XYZ file of C-alpha atoms in Angstrom:
689
model
C 80.925 -18.989 -8.266
C 77.642 -20.136 -8.521
C 76.035 -20.466 -12.119
C 74.264 -17.671 -13.100
C 71.813 -20.031 -15.165
C 71.384 -22.306 -12.104
C 70.377 -19.539 -9.842
C 67.780 -18.212 -12.498
C 66.271 -21.882 -13.184
C 66.243 -22.032 -9.098
C 63.965 -18.992 -9.015
C 61.803 -19.833 -11.969
C 61.119 -22.733 -9.894
C 60.383 -21.220 -6.423
C 58.041 -18.969 -8.642
C 56.088 -21.520 -9.698
C 56.314 -23.676 -6.312
C 54.596 -20.417 -4.953
C 52.482 -19.969 -7.864
C 51.040 -23.513 -7.509
C 50.622 -23.504 -3.897
C 48.259 -20.095 -4.811
C 46.310 -22.098 -7.614
C 46.151 -24.853 -5.417
C 44.561 -23.396 -2.733
C 42.641 -21.387 -5.171
C 40.628 -24.565 -6.446
C 40.189 -25.875 -2.812
C 38.405 -22.944 -2.319
C 36.288 -23.045 -5.467
C 34.007 -26.045 -3.191
C 32.815 -22.911 -2.010
C 31.854 -21.098 -4.764
C 28.619 -21.016 -6.595
C 29.323 -21.936 -10.428
C 26.089 -19.781 -11.316
C 26.372 -16.849 -9.568
C 30.405 -16.986 -9.138
C 30.216 -15.780 -5.488
C 32.639 -16.959 -3.132
C 30.759 -17.625 0.598
C 32.712 -15.278 2.701
C 31.427 -16.761 5.945
C 32.222 -20.097 6.161
C 31.333 -20.184 9.389
C 27.555 -19.411 9.058
C 27.090 -19.946 5.410
C 25.919 -17.719 2.812
C 23.411 -17.099 0.208
C 24.251 -18.757 -2.988
C 23.585 -15.736 -4.910
C 21.644 -12.774 -4.332
C 18.629 -13.816 -6.157
C 18.263 -16.461 -3.290
C 18.135 -13.715 -0.430
C 15.408 -11.881 -2.496
C 13.062 -14.309 -3.250
C 13.015 -15.607 0.401
C 12.443 -12.769 1.607
C 9.669 -12.276 -0.976
C 8.509 -15.706 -0.339
C 8.381 -14.945 3.504
C 6.444 -11.417 2.952
C 4.164 -12.771 0.520
C 1.957 -15.116 2.009
C -1.646 -16.555 2.839
C -2.803 -12.975 4.222
C -1.983 -11.583 0.809
C -5.445 -13.936 -0.147
C -7.842 -13.282 2.012
C -6.788 -10.465 4.452
C -5.766 -7.425 2.629
C -8.533 -7.586 0.012
C -11.170 -7.983 2.798
C -9.420 -5.326 4.947
C -9.900 -2.845 1.613
C -13.430 -3.365 0.505
C -14.259 -3.076 4.377
C -12.395 0.035 4.766
C -13.375 2.333 1.521
C -12.847 -0.202 -1.222
C -9.723 2.444 -3.148
C -9.709 4.987 -0.905
C -8.084 2.206 2.146
C -4.817 2.386 -0.565
C -4.219 6.023 0.802
C -4.076 4.954 4.645
C -2.287 1.449 3.551
C 0.559 3.632 1.597
C 1.266 6.039 3.920
C 2.145 3.333 6.465
C 3.928 1.595 4.195
C 6.345 4.657 3.762
C 6.427 5.716 7.489
C 6.069 2.219 9.524
C 6.710 -0.742 6.547
C 9.445 0.132 4.877
C 11.891 2.031 7.637
C 11.211 -1.349 10.131
C 12.006 -3.871 6.946
C 14.862 -2.051 5.938
C 16.136 -1.416 9.949
C 16.006 -5.397 10.430
C 17.720 -6.350 6.980
C 20.366 -3.723 7.541
C 21.047 -4.918 11.663
C 21.006 -8.440 10.230
C 23.648 -8.230 7.204
C 25.926 -5.758 9.426
C 26.063 -8.246 12.354
C 26.225 -11.558 10.243
C 23.469 -12.559 13.483
C 20.607 -13.601 13.891
C 18.012 -11.957 15.728
C 18.798 -13.166 19.282
C 22.799 -12.474 19.170
C 22.284 -9.003 16.875
C 21.926 -6.729 20.167
C 26.162 -6.374 20.676
C 24.705 -2.659 20.388
C 23.062 -2.394 23.158
C 22.519 -5.882 25.178
C 20.193 -4.300 27.219
C 18.040 -4.822 24.318
C 18.852 -8.813 24.001
C 14.972 -9.322 25.261
C 13.933 -8.322 21.895
C 15.578 -11.092 19.695
C 14.058 -13.215 22.307
C 10.627 -11.849 21.986
C 10.969 -12.174 18.394
C 12.049 -15.841 18.502
C 8.978 -16.365 20.586
C 6.414 -14.974 17.960
C 7.703 -16.959 14.857
C 7.522 -19.759 17.142
C 3.729 -18.998 18.371
C 2.975 -18.471 14.452
C 4.552 -21.053 13.279
C 2.935 -23.374 15.227
C -0.705 -22.458 13.739
C 0.583 -21.197 10.397
C 1.507 -24.612 9.078
C -2.309 -25.461 10.179
C -3.637 -23.568 7.277
C -1.064 -24.705 5.549
C -2.216 -28.805 6.331
C -5.781 -27.410 5.403
C -4.606 -26.430 1.935
C -2.945 -30.251 1.748
C -6.178 -32.001 2.358
C -8.080 -29.761 0.102
C -5.161 -30.518 -2.740
C -5.927 -34.347 -2.139
C -9.823 -34.037 -2.115
C -9.368 -32.340 -5.181
C -7.844 -35.229 -6.973
C -11.248 -36.867 -7.887
C -13.629 -36.684 -11.066
C -16.569 -34.638 -8.634
C -15.186 -31.864 -6.129
C -17.235 -33.115 -2.965
C -18.102 -29.841 -1.734
C -19.786 -29.106 -5.332
C -23.254 -29.889 -4.242
C -24.862 -30.918 -0.439
C -27.597 -33.310 -2.242
C -27.499 -36.679 -0.981
C -24.425 -35.657 1.568
C -24.533 -37.153 4.618
C -22.624 -33.991 5.995
C -25.170 -31.205 4.746
C -27.827 -29.633 6.560
C -31.069 -28.774 5.974
C -29.922 -25.051 4.783
C -27.213 -26.018 2.670
C -27.856 -24.125 -0.763
C -29.227 -26.862 -2.711
C -31.374 -28.494 0.431
C -33.262 -25.142 -0.145
C -36.167 -24.563 -2.287
C -36.423 -20.610 -3.230
C -40.488 -20.644 -4.255
C -43.381 -18.716 -3.348
C -46.184 -19.501 -0.990
C -48.471 -21.458 -3.443
C -45.252 -23.226 -3.990
C -44.814 -24.424 -0.412
C -48.664 -24.718 -0.154
C -48.183 -27.354 -3.089
C -45.704 -29.513 -1.530
C -48.102 -29.733 1.387
C -45.502 -27.512 3.594
C -46.518 -25.458 6.212
C -45.923 -21.679 5.903
C -44.181 -19.482 8.816
C -45.219 -16.102 7.444
C -43.168 -14.217 10.081
C -39.576 -16.132 8.945
C -40.532 -15.937 5.133
C -40.351 -20.352 5.002
C -42.106 -22.711 4.736
C -41.198 -26.587 6.520
C -42.419 -30.340 5.672
C -44.337 -32.386 8.411
C -40.983 -33.521 10.005
C -40.564 -29.718 10.930
C -37.717 -29.491 8.749
C -37.121 -26.551 6.615
C -37.555 -27.323 2.772
C -38.046 -23.871 1.003
C -38.075 -20.070 1.183
C -40.732 -17.938 0.174
C -39.384 -14.175 1.334
C -35.678 -14.520 1.793
C -35.704 -11.126 2.505
C -37.795 -11.717 5.530
C -35.606 -14.546 6.120
C -32.041 -13.105 5.928
C -33.736 -10.772 8.953
C -34.198 -13.548 11.462
C -30.747 -14.830 10.496
C -32.391 -17.582 8.242
C -29.747 -17.992 5.303
C -28.460 -20.662 3.088
C -25.312 -21.997 3.553
C -22.830 -22.764 0.380
C -21.910 -26.665 0.369
C -18.459 -25.915 0.664
C -19.287 -24.214 3.843
C -20.527 -26.913 4.511
C -18.057 -29.232 3.732
C -15.031 -27.148 5.355
C -17.366 -27.658 8.825
C -18.417 -30.771 9.030
C -15.846 -32.739 6.805
C -12.562 -31.367 6.573
C -11.735 -29.566 9.632
C -14.851 -31.010 11.781
C -15.551 -27.204 13.557
C -19.671 -27.577 12.760
C -18.797 -30.570 15.595
C -17.126 -28.297 18.099
C -19.782 -26.208 20.457
C -16.669 -23.594 20.587
C -13.218 -23.377 22.122
C -14.446 -24.989 25.060
C -15.444 -28.345 23.312
C -12.741 -29.310 21.218
C -13.778 -32.737 20.632
C -11.624 -35.753 19.398
C -8.155 -34.898 17.180
C -9.367 -35.747 13.381
C -6.417 -38.042 11.983
C -6.636 -36.824 8.485
C -5.357 -33.438 9.716
C -2.762 -35.049 12.425
C -1.471 -36.608 8.822
C -1.692 -33.294 7.037
C -0.283 -31.405 9.847
C 2.579 -33.970 10.065
C 3.639 -33.809 6.045
C 3.709 -30.148 6.759
C 6.433 -30.289 9.026
C 8.393 -33.027 7.249
C 8.508 -30.809 4.036
C 9.800 -28.101 6.432
C 12.494 -30.387 7.759
C 13.445 -31.923 4.622
C 14.153 -28.035 3.274
C 15.769 -26.810 6.191
C 17.745 -29.725 7.264
C 20.698 -28.960 5.444
C 21.650 -25.558 5.346
C 19.941 -22.153 3.557
C 21.394 -22.993 0.185
C 18.727 -25.702 -0.029
C 15.703 -23.341 1.287
C 17.565 -20.809 -1.133
C 16.654 -23.427 -4.425
C 13.378 -24.408 -3.186
C 12.123 -20.768 -2.779
C 12.878 -20.064 -6.507
C 9.787 -22.338 -7.309
C 7.751 -22.086 -4.183
C 8.206 -17.993 -4.486
C 7.134 -17.561 -7.970
C 4.521 -20.262 -8.697
C 1.767 -17.958 -7.015
C 2.452 -15.317 -9.378
C 2.063 -17.803 -12.512
C -1.444 -19.189 -11.047
C -2.349 -15.758 -9.744
C -2.114 -14.434 -13.613
C -4.009 -17.939 -14.685
C -6.701 -17.265 -12.588
C -6.902 -14.169 -13.167
C -7.314 -14.245 -16.751
C -10.149 -16.825 -16.484
C -11.747 -14.940 -14.065
C -12.032 -12.076 -16.192
C -14.147 -13.793 -18.227
C -16.626 -15.294 -16.110
C -19.838 -12.996 -15.965
C -20.604 -10.437 -13.092
C -16.731 -10.278 -12.519
C -16.558 -7.303 -13.390
C -19.082 -6.097 -10.569
C -16.412 -7.946 -8.059
C -14.062 -5.923 -9.492
C -15.810 -2.272 -9.243
C -16.954 -3.362 -5.806
C -13.361 -4.212 -4.504
C -11.998 -0.804 -6.160
C -14.613 1.757 -5.855
C -13.318 4.095 -3.003
C -15.356 5.913 -0.099
C -13.420 8.366 1.067
C -15.832 9.098 4.127
C -13.994 6.277 5.476
C -10.961 8.244 5.913
C -12.125 9.910 8.868
C -12.329 7.117 10.496
C -9.578 6.249 12.913
C -10.363 2.275 12.434
C -9.377 2.429 8.822
C -5.548 4.112 9.632
C -5.380 1.092 12.470
C -6.218 -1.582 10.182
C -3.551 -0.078 7.830
C -0.643 -0.060 9.951
C -1.715 -3.609 11.727
C -1.921 -5.186 7.566
C 1.458 -3.349 7.084
C 2.753 -5.330 9.705
C 1.196 -8.457 9.059
C 1.932 -8.237 5.400
C 5.800 -7.596 5.381
C 6.108 -9.820 8.445
C 8.179 -6.985 10.109
C 9.297 -7.388 13.840
C 9.144 -11.103 13.720
C 12.628 -11.550 13.242
C 12.773 -13.600 10.014
C 13.820 -10.449 8.134
C 17.002 -10.324 10.675
C 17.678 -14.167 9.907
C 17.413 -13.934 6.299
C 19.856 -11.128 6.322
C 22.091 -12.401 8.521
C 23.376 -14.795 5.510
C 23.959 -12.343 3.139
C 27.044 -10.709 1.984
C 28.360 -7.849 3.816
C 28.201 -5.752 0.583
C 25.253 -6.732 -0.378
C 22.653 -3.729 -1.076
C 19.894 -4.225 1.290
C 18.228 -1.157 0.877
C 17.195 -2.190 -2.724
C 16.412 -5.040 -1.609
C 14.183 -3.573 1.493
C 12.646 -1.370 -1.206
C 12.274 -3.945 -4.303
C 10.304 -6.651 -1.427
C 8.549 -4.325 0.212
C 6.786 -2.793 -2.818
C 6.557 -6.235 -4.384
C 4.570 -7.115 -1.992
C 1.958 -4.436 -1.481
C 1.323 -4.795 -5.128
C 1.146 -8.752 -4.633
C -1.889 -7.700 -2.486
C -3.411 -5.397 -4.629
C -3.519 -7.564 -7.763
C -4.571 -10.912 -5.384
C -7.503 -8.829 -5.239
C -8.503 -8.036 -8.506
C -8.078 -12.336 -9.104
C -10.435 -12.820 -5.593
C -13.164 -10.770 -6.700
C -13.428 -11.461 -10.065
C -14.460 -14.438 -8.394
C -17.071 -13.118 -6.258
C -18.718 -11.423 -8.600
C -19.698 -14.484 -10.233
C -20.111 -16.131 -7.360
C -23.038 -13.048 -6.169
C -24.447 -13.107 -10.006
C -24.740 -16.986 -9.180
C -26.609 -16.917 -5.665
C -28.282 -13.132 -6.844
C -27.313 -11.409 -3.732
C -25.094 -8.341 -3.329
C -21.441 -8.856 -3.814
C -20.517 -7.592 0.269
C -23.036 -11.082 1.307
C -20.353 -13.481 -0.138
C -17.265 -11.621 0.598
C -15.452 -12.192 3.930
C -12.385 -12.518 6.448
C -10.029 -15.141 6.956
C -10.527 -18.787 5.955
C -14.110 -19.134 4.627
C -12.371 -16.614 1.673
C -9.792 -19.305 1.162
C -11.350 -22.126 1.883
C -15.057 -21.520 1.412
C -16.261 -18.697 -1.684
C -13.427 -19.239 -3.978
C -13.822 -23.363 -3.587
C -17.376 -23.096 -4.301
C -16.277 -21.015 -7.273
C -14.106 -23.089 -9.123
C -16.765 -25.971 -9.010
C -18.564 -23.629 -11.570
C -15.354 -23.491 -13.868
C -15.154 -26.858 -15.985
C -13.289 -28.500 -15.003
C -13.350 -27.636 -11.803
C -11.230 -29.987 -10.151
C -8.115 -29.045 -12.274
C -8.783 -25.345 -10.966
C -9.421 -26.389 -7.719
C -5.535 -28.447 -7.442
C -4.024 -25.276 -8.945
C -5.605 -23.186 -6.712
C -4.643 -25.156 -3.472
C -0.907 -25.678 -5.035
C -1.118 -21.704 -4.648
C -2.156 -21.634 -1.686
C 0.783 -24.431 -0.012
C 3.378 -22.618 -1.993
C 1.703 -19.147 -0.497
C 2.123 -20.698 2.860
C 5.302 -22.812 3.259
C 7.608 -19.728 2.201
C 6.343 -18.033 5.306
C 6.477 -21.295 7.528
C 10.373 -21.703 6.301
C 11.343 -18.579 7.454
C 9.493 -18.672 10.612
C 10.990 -21.744 11.452
C 14.425 -20.304 10.235
C 14.252 -17.733 12.554
C 13.894 -20.576 15.781
C 16.640 -22.326 14.141
C 19.087 -19.725 13.502
C 18.616 -18.421 16.825
C 19.495 -21.332 18.415
C 22.543 -21.962 16.685
C 23.792 -18.507 16.984
C 23.345 -18.946 20.816
C 24.647 -22.387 20.999
C 27.321 -22.405 17.755
C 28.385 -26.034 18.765
C 24.703 -27.067 17.750
C 25.754 -26.082 13.848
C 27.349 -29.566 13.366
C 23.406 -30.775 14.139
C 21.277 -28.649 11.915
C 19.334 -31.441 11.248
C 18.336 -32.924 15.003
C 17.846 -29.368 15.545
C 15.315 -28.622 13.395
C 14.207 -32.102 13.387
C 13.790 -31.073 17.288
C 11.945 -28.182 16.970
C 9.529 -28.736 14.071
C 8.309 -31.867 15.950
C 8.104 -29.763 19.338
C 5.936 -27.633 17.019
C 4.097 -30.343 15.909
C 3.164 -31.581 19.382
C 2.056 -28.197 20.610
C 0.059 -27.646 17.640
C -2.406 -30.822 18.009
C -4.919 -29.213 19.610
C -5.353 -27.162 16.355
C -6.562 -30.634 14.520
C -9.379 -31.484 16.842
C -12.761 -30.243 15.551
C -12.330 -27.004 17.564
C -9.208 -26.375 16.301
C -10.279 -23.426 14.211
C -11.339 -21.729 17.782
C -8.262 -21.978 19.144
C -6.280 -21.102 15.597
C -8.495 -17.723 15.565
C -7.334 -17.058 19.576
C -3.294 -17.755 18.255
C -3.706 -15.879 15.239
C -5.665 -12.826 17.023
C -3.026 -12.224 19.885
C 0.581 -13.916 18.383
C 1.269 -11.320 16.419
C -0.713 -8.458 17.490
C -0.177 -6.131 20.262
C 3.466 -7.587 20.980
C 4.814 -7.164 17.623
C 4.015 -3.326 18.098
C 5.798 -3.232 21.291
C 8.749 -4.841 19.499
C 8.695 -2.394 16.723
C 8.487 0.691 18.958
C 11.311 -1.035 21.260
C 13.843 -1.305 18.117
C 13.390 2.044 17.165
C 14.128 3.190 20.578
C 17.550 0.715 20.931
C 18.948 2.052 17.401
C 17.628 5.559 17.162
C 18.584 6.817 20.825
C 20.543 4.563 22.400
C 22.938 3.220 19.752
C 22.622 6.651 17.555
C 20.632 6.683 14.410
C 23.866 8.643 12.627
C 25.881 5.851 13.076
C 23.580 3.393 12.748
C 23.526 5.056 9.300
C 27.568 4.978 9.063
C 27.428 1.199 9.173
C 24.723 0.902 6.304
C 27.026 3.614 4.326
C 29.479 0.873 4.990
C 27.715 -1.891 3.582
C 25.842 -0.113 0.650
C 28.700 2.324 0.004
C 27.869 6.166 -1.369
C 25.083 4.769 -3.755
C 22.708 2.578 -3.592
C 19.697 0.428 -6.121
C 22.379 -0.595 -8.488
C 22.791 1.053 -12.056
C 20.665 3.683 -10.942
C 22.797 5.033 -8.354
C 21.063 7.129 -6.047
C 23.320 9.053 -3.858
C 23.032 7.648 0.013
C 23.445 10.944 1.731
C 20.123 12.300 0.053
C 18.286 9.320 1.464
C 20.218 8.226 4.829
C 18.086 11.965 6.432
C 14.839 10.433 5.554
C 15.031 6.907 6.936
C 16.691 9.249 10.248
C 13.557 11.270 10.688
C 11.532 7.733 10.554
C 13.148 6.132 12.773
C 13.528 8.891 15.886
C 10.050 10.373 14.940
C 7.508 9.409 12.280
C 7.280 5.595 12.931
C 7.766 5.123 16.520
C 4.349 7.661 16.745
C 2.522 6.049 14.475
C 3.547 2.563 16.285
C 2.659 4.339 19.631
C -0.743 5.562 17.942
C -1.582 2.189 16.934
C -0.827 0.350 19.873
C -2.957 3.359 22.206
C -5.722 3.224 20.013
C -6.095 -0.630 19.653
C -6.122 -0.759 23.643
C -8.593 2.002 23.770
C -10.751 0.285 21.542
C -10.375 -3.196 22.769
C -13.393 -5.352 23.175
C -11.814 -9.350 22.689
C -14.742 -11.805 22.025
C -17.353 -9.889 23.969
C -19.442 -10.455 20.827
C -18.820 -13.760 20.333
C -19.541 -15.366 24.082
C -21.461 -18.598 22.873
C -18.499 -19.880 20.984
C -15.376 -17.802 22.788
C -15.913 -17.401 27.208
C -13.833 -15.386 28.646
C -11.240 -17.535 29.581
C -10.820 -17.596 25.689
C -9.633 -14.086 25.871
C -7.478 -14.695 29.349
C -5.451 -17.409 26.779
C -4.776 -15.070 24.259
C -3.576 -12.603 26.427
C -1.319 -15.344 27.948
C -0.032 -15.208 24.331
C 0.584 -11.871 24.147
C 1.794 -11.835 27.308
C 4.427 -15.186 27.081
C 6.277 -12.422 24.058
C 6.807 -9.561 25.942
C 7.659 -11.332 29.600
C 9.935 -12.946 27.319
C 11.364 -9.510 26.120
C 11.745 -7.712 29.376
C 12.898 -11.203 31.271
C 15.463 -12.019 28.969
C 16.630 -8.040 29.182
C 16.402 -8.200 33.001
C 18.682 -11.424 33.367
C 21.319 -9.640 31.135
C 21.043 -6.786 33.706
C 21.042 -8.984 36.349
C 24.620 -10.902 35.240
C 26.184 -7.853 34.433
C 28.805 -6.689 37.517
C 28.651 -3.084 39.246
C 26.312 -0.608 40.228
C 23.407 0.499 38.574
C 24.800 3.451 36.721
C 27.210 1.086 35.507
C 25.543 -1.642 34.579
C 23.652 0.664 32.435
C 26.560 1.986 30.808
C 27.871 -1.089 29.596
C 24.957 -2.545 28.898
C 23.969 0.894 26.446
C 27.043 0.416 24.648
C 28.357 -1.669 22.129
C 30.522 -4.346 23.340
C 33.629 -5.472 21.684
C 32.259 -8.133 19.799
C 29.655 -5.333 17.862
C 30.420 -5.221 14.235
C 30.941 -7.072 10.977
C 31.865 -10.993 11.362
C 34.685 -11.008 9.400
C 38.281 -8.709 9.957
C 38.373 -7.408 6.193
C 34.766 -5.989 6.543
C 35.635 -4.451 10.452
C 39.208 -2.720 8.930
C 36.203 -1.439 6.517
C 34.174 -0.306 9.320
C 36.985 0.999 11.530
C 36.928 4.811 9.184
C 33.560 5.286 10.113
C 33.176 3.778 13.899
C 36.795 5.695 14.851
C 34.979 9.368 15.449
C 31.967 7.706 17.406
C 34.358 4.914 19.330
C 38.161 4.396 19.122
C 37.661 1.456 21.011
C 36.453 -0.474 18.205
C 38.701 -3.532 18.046
C 39.225 -5.024 14.071
C 40.149 -8.429 15.397
C 38.530 -9.279 18.777
C 38.622 -12.892 18.405
C 42.192 -13.219 16.732
C 40.959 -13.801 13.183
C 43.322 -11.696 11.577
C 45.445 -14.862 9.974
C 42.454 -15.506 7.781
C 42.853 -12.083 5.872
C 45.970 -13.971 3.922
C 43.635 -16.198 2.667
C 43.796 -16.539 -1.026
C 40.107 -16.271 -2.461
C 39.459 -17.828 -5.567
C 38.714 -14.356 -7.789
C 42.116 -13.493 -6.376
C 44.090 -15.087 -9.285
C 43.422 -15.486 -13.094
C 45.057 -18.393 -14.948
C 45.284 -18.108 -18.520
C 45.972 -21.282 -20.886
C 48.125 -20.273 -24.041
C 50.877 -21.571 -26.133
C 54.392 -19.570 -26.388
C 56.826 -20.794 -28.829
C 59.013 -23.414 -28.027
C 56.974 -24.032 -25.196
C 53.837 -26.242 -25.344
C 50.722 -25.389 -22.529
C 52.417 -23.169 -19.864
C 50.472 -22.117 -17.068
C 50.731 -18.487 -16.672
C 49.318 -17.037 -13.216
C 49.009 -13.377 -13.228
C 48.665 -11.930 -9.315
C 45.593 -9.589 -9.042
C 45.571 -8.699 -5.605
């Protein structure tokens, strides 16, 4: 007969062994847990963000880019100042945020990048390839702008900024600001300069312009003084002044090549390991621009004429609202500003944990991005007002769009603020950090798509990132030539224009009508629950029908309007034929068509490879595959209760991963150490499962 004491001891030993096994599993899995946020990595195959804040900052950094500094402020004053905010906010509500939220939801629900997230309707797989094509094209030229900022950053480490004056500089022309004397006719005569009363100018014996006695008359004849920073930008930094146009690219500028290479090296070092690396880098790159903008704004308010610049920026012209061009600009700016339909948002959210509140993220990031644009306008125009006062010209004559605002107007403005090299360094550091966040995601979009399409490459991510960046670097070498800015302009105008609007329209059709908007809303509810926005807890059922109306009606109508209006008013470079011949328009259309053809060819290939008749193929390709849904079995089990009313054939474990459900999570057990009478330091484990 067995001894009861021995049996009790055996039972205790058996229990301790089982508990020790659980503790060992827990400790081993702690390696995958972030010590700061106490979050366990759910998807070991693809990885997750270390914490929600990593994702939030990455999204914010992706959305907030270089365009916030120059594009939005310029469009605002061009289209009615403060009145522009009305169409801008309307487009944000019915186009920007709905597309933003849709893409975050797609990526998070499926844990797939932009190429592989279309298993709910395989016919639309081409949309993902189109997104990758857009991101690739934009990544090539966007990194060139970062390279310019790196060039200027190095040039700023000096006691006197090289673009501060054009006196005695070999690169300056006769029209450079400091080389032109503003005088009167008597002043010209006293210098023995010949007068041209038709142009309001005077010249020396060699026929070189030396002064102006009537600036108004000179401007009417297109004779204007040029800022030293403009000539430095044209003849030294990028060499554009040495090129006759896009058909005269000229030699490669080796300094720009090195800066371009340095920008890609930084991207490789950041993305080569995992999203956890880039997730930590953005803690600096996404927040530093805000610190600099606040500092520069405070400094700008102290400058003479700053109030005039700000007044010019925000003064509303309500008559502009009747112009359809204003509404078109507002809608295009929303896509450009939020980087929607480029694939980056899907790539970023695919690394989220399944129950992340993506709706709160979408609203917060979208409004944060737009408020950043609005605030950046105050910063920029405070300095433009000062510059206009210095030059004694209207603010509208010193404000311009594109690179000239960031690399010409502002650099010259900081020369008037001592110590100018310090402010120049701060400004260009801000430009770099604004740019690299977006560049990280553009390259990550291409990388994630490649790794999802070919999972075996995940073991060689460093090689994959290096290969992609090196390819982009080679393709972008034309941008480092003297005429590279003309090529960059074409890429900027055509790479992310109409094709992005087409992608957005196809997204709405695929989700709203093919997959079914009500089923998609149920998928979102599976992730975020019955409420959203954390402690505020807005009920989901109140908001979800707004998104349904947007995705099925308002958003596609608005996008269609912008597309039709853009095509109807298209003029290309007809007014710039001296710099952009007709083949420049053709080159731009080739970039646009490259994306559109990629979309439809990829979908056509899927259609051809699918067996059956036409009707059978269409039915299969517009029906979710058995793989569609959450990546992990435990989340698919949660989704099934929603999916059953739409699709009873939904498989909880299509890949045979049920065994993974039995693994112990680090948060499943709680270890407590304490003393009990007669025993020393025993571990008591309580199972919380």
